Coordinates of C-alpha atoms and ligand atoms in Angstrom, one line a residue:
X1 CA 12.8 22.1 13.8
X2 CA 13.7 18.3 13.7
X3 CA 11.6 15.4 14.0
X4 CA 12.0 11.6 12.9
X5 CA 9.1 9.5 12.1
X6 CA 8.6 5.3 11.6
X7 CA 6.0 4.2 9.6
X8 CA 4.8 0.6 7.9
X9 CA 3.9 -0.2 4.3
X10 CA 0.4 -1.7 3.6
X11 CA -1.3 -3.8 2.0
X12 CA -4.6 -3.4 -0.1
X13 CA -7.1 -6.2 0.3
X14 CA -9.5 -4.1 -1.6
X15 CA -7.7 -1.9 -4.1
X16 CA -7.3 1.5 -5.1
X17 CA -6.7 1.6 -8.7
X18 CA -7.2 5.2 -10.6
X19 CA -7.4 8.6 -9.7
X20 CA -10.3 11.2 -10.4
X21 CA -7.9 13.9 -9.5
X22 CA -4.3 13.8 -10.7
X23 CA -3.0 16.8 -9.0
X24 CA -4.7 16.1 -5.9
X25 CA -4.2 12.4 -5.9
X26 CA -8.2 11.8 -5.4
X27 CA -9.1 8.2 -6.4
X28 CA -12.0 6.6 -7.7
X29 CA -12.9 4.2 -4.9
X30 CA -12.4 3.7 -1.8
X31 CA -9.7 0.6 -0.6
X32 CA -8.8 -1.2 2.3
X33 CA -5.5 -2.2 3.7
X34 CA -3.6 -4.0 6.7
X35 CA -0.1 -2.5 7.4
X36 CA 3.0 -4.6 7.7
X37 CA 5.6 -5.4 10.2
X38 CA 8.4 -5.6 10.7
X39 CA 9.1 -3.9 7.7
X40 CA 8.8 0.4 8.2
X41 CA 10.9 3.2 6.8
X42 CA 12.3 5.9 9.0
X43 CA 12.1 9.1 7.9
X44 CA 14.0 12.9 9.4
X45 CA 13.0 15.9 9.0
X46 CA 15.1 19.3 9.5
X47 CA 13.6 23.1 8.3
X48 CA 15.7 25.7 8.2
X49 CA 18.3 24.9 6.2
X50 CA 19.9 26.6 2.6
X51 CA 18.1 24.1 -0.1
X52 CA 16.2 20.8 0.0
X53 CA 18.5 18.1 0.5
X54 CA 16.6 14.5 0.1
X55 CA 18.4 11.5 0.9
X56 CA 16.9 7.9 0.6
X57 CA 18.5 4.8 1.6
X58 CA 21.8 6.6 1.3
X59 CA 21.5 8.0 -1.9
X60 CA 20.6 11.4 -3.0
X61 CA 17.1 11.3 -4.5
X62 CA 16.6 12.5 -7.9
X63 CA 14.3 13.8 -10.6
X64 CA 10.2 12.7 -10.0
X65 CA 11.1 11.0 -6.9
X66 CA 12.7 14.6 -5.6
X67 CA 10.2 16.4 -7.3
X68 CA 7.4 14.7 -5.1
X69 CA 9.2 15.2 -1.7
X70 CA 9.8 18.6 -2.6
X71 CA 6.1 18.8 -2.9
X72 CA 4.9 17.7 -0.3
X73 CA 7.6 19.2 2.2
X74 CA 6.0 22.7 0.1
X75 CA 2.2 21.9 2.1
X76 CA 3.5 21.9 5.0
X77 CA 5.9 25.1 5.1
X78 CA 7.5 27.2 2.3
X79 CA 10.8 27.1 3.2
X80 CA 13.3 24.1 2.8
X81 CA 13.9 21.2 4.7
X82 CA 16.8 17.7 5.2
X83 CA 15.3 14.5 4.1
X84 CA 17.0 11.4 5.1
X85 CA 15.0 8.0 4.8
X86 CA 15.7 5.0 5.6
X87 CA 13.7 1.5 4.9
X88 CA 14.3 -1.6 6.2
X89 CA 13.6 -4.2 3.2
X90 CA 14.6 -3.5 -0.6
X91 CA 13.0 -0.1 -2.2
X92 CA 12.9 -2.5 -5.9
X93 CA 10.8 -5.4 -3.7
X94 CA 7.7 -3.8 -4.5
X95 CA 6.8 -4.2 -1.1
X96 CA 5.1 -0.6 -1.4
X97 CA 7.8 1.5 -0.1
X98 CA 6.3 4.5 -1.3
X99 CA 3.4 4.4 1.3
X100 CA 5.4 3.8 4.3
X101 CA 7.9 6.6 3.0
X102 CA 5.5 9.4 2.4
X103 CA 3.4 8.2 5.7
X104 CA 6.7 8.5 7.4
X105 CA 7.9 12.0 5.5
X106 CA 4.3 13.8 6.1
X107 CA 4.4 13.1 10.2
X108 CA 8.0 14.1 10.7
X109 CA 7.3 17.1 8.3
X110 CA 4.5 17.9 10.6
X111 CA 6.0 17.4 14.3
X112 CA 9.5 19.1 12.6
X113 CA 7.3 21.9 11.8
X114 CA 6.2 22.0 15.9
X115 CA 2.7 20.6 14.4
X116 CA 0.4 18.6 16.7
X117 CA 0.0 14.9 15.8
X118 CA -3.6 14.9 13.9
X119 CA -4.0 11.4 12.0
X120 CA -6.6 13.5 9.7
X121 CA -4.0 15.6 8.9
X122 CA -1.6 13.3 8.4
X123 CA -3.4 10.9 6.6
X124 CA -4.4 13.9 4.2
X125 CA -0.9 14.8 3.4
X126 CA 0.4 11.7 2.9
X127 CA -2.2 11.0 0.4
X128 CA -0.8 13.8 -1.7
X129 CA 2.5 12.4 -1.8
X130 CA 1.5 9.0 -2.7
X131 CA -2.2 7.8 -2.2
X132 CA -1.7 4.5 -0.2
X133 CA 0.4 6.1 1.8
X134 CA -2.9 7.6 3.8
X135 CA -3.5 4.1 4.9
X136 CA -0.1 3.7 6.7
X137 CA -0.4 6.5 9.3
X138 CA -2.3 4.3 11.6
X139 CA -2.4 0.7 12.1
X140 CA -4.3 -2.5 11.8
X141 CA -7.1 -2.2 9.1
X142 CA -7.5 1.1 7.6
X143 CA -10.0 2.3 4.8
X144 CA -9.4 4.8 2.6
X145 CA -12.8 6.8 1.9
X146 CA -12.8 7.8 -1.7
X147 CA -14.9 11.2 -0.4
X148 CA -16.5 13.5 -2.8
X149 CA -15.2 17.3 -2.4
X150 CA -13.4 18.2 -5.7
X151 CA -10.5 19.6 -2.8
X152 CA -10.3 16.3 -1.2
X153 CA -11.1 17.5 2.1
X154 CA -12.8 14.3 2.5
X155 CA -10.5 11.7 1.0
X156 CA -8.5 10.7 4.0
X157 CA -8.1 7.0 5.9
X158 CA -9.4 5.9 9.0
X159 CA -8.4 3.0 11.2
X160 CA -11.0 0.4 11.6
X161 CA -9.1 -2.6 13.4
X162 CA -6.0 -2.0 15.6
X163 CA -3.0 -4.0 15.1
X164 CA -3.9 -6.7 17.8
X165 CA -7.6 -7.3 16.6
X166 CA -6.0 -10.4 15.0
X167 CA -3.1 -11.8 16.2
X168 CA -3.2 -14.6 14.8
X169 CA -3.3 -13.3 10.7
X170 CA -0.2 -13.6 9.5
X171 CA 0.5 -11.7 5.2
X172 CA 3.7 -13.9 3.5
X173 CA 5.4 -11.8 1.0
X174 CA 6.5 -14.6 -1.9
X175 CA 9.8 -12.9 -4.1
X176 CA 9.4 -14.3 -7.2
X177 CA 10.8 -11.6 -8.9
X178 CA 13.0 -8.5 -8.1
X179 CA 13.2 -6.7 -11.3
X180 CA 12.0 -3.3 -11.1
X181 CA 8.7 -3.1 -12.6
X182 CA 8.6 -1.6 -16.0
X183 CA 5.2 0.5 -15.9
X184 CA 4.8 2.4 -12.5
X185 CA 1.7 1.8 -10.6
X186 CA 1.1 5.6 -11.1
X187 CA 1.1 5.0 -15.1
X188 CA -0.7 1.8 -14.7
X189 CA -3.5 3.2 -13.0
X190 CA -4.3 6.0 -15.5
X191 CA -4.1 4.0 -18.5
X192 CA -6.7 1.7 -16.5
X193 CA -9.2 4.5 -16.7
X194 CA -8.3 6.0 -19.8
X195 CA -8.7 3.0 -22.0
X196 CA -9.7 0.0 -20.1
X197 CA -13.1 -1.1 -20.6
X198 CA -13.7 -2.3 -17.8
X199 CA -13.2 0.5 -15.4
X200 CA -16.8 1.4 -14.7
X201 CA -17.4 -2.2 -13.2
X202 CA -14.6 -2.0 -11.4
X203 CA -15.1 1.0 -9.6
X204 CA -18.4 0.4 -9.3
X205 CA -17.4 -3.3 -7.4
X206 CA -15.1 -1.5 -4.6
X207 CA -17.7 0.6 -2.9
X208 CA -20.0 -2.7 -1.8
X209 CA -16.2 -5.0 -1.2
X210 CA -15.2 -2.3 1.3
X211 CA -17.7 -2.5 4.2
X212 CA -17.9 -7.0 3.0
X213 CA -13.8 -7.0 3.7
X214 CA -14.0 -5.6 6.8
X215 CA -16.6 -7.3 8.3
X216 CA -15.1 -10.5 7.1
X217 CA -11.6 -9.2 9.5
X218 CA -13.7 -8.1 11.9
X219 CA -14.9 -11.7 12.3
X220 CA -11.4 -13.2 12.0
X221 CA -12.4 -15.2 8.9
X222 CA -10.0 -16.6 6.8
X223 CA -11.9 -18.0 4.1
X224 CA -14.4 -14.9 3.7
X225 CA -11.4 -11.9 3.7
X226 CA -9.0 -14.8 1.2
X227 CA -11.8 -14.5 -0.9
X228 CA -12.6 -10.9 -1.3
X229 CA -8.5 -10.4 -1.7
X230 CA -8.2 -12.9 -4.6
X231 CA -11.0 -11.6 -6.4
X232 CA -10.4 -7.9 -6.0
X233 CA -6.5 -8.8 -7.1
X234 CA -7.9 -10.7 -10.0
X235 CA -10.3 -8.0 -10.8
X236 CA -7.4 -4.8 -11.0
X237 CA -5.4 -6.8 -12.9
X238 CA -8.1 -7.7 -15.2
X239 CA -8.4 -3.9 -15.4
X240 CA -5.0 -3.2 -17.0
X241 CA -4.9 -6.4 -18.8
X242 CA -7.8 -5.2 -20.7
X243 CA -6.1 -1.3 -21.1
X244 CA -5.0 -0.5 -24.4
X245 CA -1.8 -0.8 -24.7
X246 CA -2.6 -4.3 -22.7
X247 CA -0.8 -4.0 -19.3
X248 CA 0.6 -7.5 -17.5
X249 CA 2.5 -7.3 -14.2
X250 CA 2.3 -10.9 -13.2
X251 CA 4.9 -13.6 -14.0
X252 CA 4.7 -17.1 -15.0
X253 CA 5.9 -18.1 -11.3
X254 CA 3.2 -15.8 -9.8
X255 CA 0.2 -18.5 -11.6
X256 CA 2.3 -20.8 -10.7
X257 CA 2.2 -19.7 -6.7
X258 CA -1.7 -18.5 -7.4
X259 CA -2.5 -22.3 -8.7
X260 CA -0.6 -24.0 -6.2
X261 CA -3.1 -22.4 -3.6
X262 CA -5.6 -23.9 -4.8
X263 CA -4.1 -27.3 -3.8
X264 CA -2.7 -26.7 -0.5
X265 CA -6.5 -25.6 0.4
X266 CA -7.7 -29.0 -0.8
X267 CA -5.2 -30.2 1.9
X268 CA -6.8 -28.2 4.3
X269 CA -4.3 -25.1 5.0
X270 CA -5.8 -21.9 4.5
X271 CA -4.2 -20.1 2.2
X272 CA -5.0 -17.1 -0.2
X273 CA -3.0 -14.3 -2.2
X274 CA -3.0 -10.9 -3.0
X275 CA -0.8 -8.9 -5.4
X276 CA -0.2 -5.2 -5.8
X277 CA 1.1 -3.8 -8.8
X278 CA 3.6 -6.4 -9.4
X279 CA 4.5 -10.3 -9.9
X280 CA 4.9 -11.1 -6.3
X281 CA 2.3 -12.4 -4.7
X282 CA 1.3 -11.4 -0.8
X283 CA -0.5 -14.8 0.8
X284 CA -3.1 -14.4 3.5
X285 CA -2.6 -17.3 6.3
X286 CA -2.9 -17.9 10.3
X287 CA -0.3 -18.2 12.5
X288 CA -0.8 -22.0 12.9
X289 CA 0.0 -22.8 9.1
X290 CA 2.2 -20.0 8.4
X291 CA 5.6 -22.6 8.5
X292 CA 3.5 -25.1 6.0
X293 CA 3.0 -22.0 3.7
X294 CA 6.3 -20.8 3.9
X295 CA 7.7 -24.4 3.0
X296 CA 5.6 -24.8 -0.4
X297 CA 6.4 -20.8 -1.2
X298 CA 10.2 -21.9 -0.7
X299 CA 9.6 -25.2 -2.6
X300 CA 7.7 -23.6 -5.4
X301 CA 10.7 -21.3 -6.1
X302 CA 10.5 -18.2 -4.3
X303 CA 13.8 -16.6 -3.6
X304 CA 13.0 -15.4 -0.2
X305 CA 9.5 -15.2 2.0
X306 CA 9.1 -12.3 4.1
X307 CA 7.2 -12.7 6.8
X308 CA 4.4 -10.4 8.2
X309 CA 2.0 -9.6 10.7
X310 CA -0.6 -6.6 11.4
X311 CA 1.8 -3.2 12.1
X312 CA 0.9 -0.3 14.5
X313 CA 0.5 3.1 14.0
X314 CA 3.4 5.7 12.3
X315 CA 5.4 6.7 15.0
X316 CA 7.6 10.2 16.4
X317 CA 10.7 8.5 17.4
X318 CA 12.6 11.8 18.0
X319 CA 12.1 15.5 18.3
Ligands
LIG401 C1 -3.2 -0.1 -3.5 N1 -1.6 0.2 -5.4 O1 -4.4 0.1 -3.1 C2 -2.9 -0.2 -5.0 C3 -3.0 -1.6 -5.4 C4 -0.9 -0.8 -6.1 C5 -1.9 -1.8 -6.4 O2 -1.7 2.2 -4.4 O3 0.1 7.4 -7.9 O4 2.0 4.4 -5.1 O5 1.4 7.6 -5.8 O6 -1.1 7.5 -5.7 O7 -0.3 4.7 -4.1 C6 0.2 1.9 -5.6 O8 0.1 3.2 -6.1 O9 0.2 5.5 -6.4 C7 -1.1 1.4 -5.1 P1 0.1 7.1 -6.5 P2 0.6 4.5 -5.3 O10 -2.3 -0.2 -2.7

């Protein structure tokens, strides 16, 4: 009745940004993501005890966040379970901690619950805890297919690339910032679709840059999948910029990074970014230039760089 589970956060190259469901946590389009390591969370799970206890990096979880644990620990079997969670890098980073937790809480609720591993499954449940977090139960490059069914049956990720299709790619996380963000990505998103005029486009955009991004990893290029990223980060933030109340997650430091770029391509290192919800950027090079990269993130003030590569699958580490 116990079972501990390690899983990594991801990444979305192409982005989901707005649900069609709330309740069910059904999105609008379908994304794309690489997962990253080293960072992971570790999660145990233990039914069969008096109440739901729900501890996360040694603190007792509270309010929404217990709420949505709870919740999800209610699919899988109505009677109450031990949470205790672990990450490895800062839960206020904004390094997605919420996809590697609830990819890491729906397979040990699963195996806990004597459950065979099913990465459908999986994936399925974890998207009801958080939606990203179905693109952390397996590896490499996943997509997450929007589907259709108003019950979601068909809104699950797949893997597409396995960790060690590309070796070489290497994702720099640049801290510019550590303040906990004041809108959450969950707000942010709705009042994308509520009131930004620019949704349709949007959505519409993600459904043709899906199958474009992974061909462009699938070849191992660089330029072509720095591309995409850039513009479909540009793009969601564009979005909320242009919701009502205006929405701006980026910093002055994150241009700054985002123009600086520009130059180190002139120079000839390959270099792109990403963001998620948030002011710090996440910058796309090879292993050859990651050093260089690092350097002029440093130099350009980042606090820290965290480095990355392509993560495996969510893991059973104990049963
Ligand atoms: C993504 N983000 O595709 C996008 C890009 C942030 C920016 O998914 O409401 O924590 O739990 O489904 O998954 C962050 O939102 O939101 C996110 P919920 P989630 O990675």
């Amino acid at each position: 009745m116990k079972a501990t589970a390690t899983a990594h956060p991801n990444i979305a190259l192409v982005k989901y940004w707005g649900k069609r469901d709330e309740a069910l946590i059904l999105p609008h389009q379908s994304s794309l993501s690489v997962t990253l390591a080293p960072l992971s969370v570790t999660t145990t799970v233990e039914w069969g005890i008096g109440r739901d206890e729900v501890s996360i990096n040694g603190e007792p979880a509270r309010g929404s966040e217990l709420d949505r644990v709870v919740a999800m620990l209610r699919l899988v079997r109505s009677q109450p379970a031990r949470v205790v969670s672990h990450g490895n890098f800062p839960k206020a980073a904004g390094l997605a901690s919420s996809a590697a937790g609830f990819a890491a809480l729906a397979v040990a609720a699963r195996a806990a619950a004597g459950l065979p591993r099913d990465v459908r499954a999986e994936s399925t449940l974890a998207r009801q805890g958080s939606g990203s977090a179905c693109r952390s139960i397996q590896g490499g490059v996943c997509i997450w297919h929007r589907g259709t069914a108003t019950d979601g049956v068909d809104s699950y990720a797949t893997q597409e690339l396995k960790a060690d299709h590309w070796p070489e790619l290497r994702l720099l996380v640049a801290m510019v910032s550590r303040e906990e963000k004041e809108v959450k990505s969950r707000d942010g998103m709705r009042s994308a679709v509520e009131t930004s005029p620019y949704y349709e486009a949007w959505t519409r955009d993600a459904e043709e840059e899906v199958p474009r991004a992974l061909a462009a990893l699938y070849a191992k290029d660089l330029k072509a999948i720095g591309e995409i990223a850039e513009k479909n980060a540009w793009r969601m933030h564009a979005t909320s910029l242009a919701a009502d109340p205006p929405l701006c997650y980026l910093k002055p430091q994150t241009l700054e990074v985002i123009a600086a770029l520009q130059g180190l391509r002139r120079d000839g290192v390959p270099a792109y970014f990403t963001l998620d919800a948030g002011p710090n950027p996440v910058v796309l090079t090879d292993a050859k230039h990651e050093a260089a990269v690092e350097a002029a993130l440093v130099k350009l003030g980042a606090s820290s760089v965290v480095r990355c590569v392509p993560g495996g699958d969510a893991t059973v580490t104990f049963e």
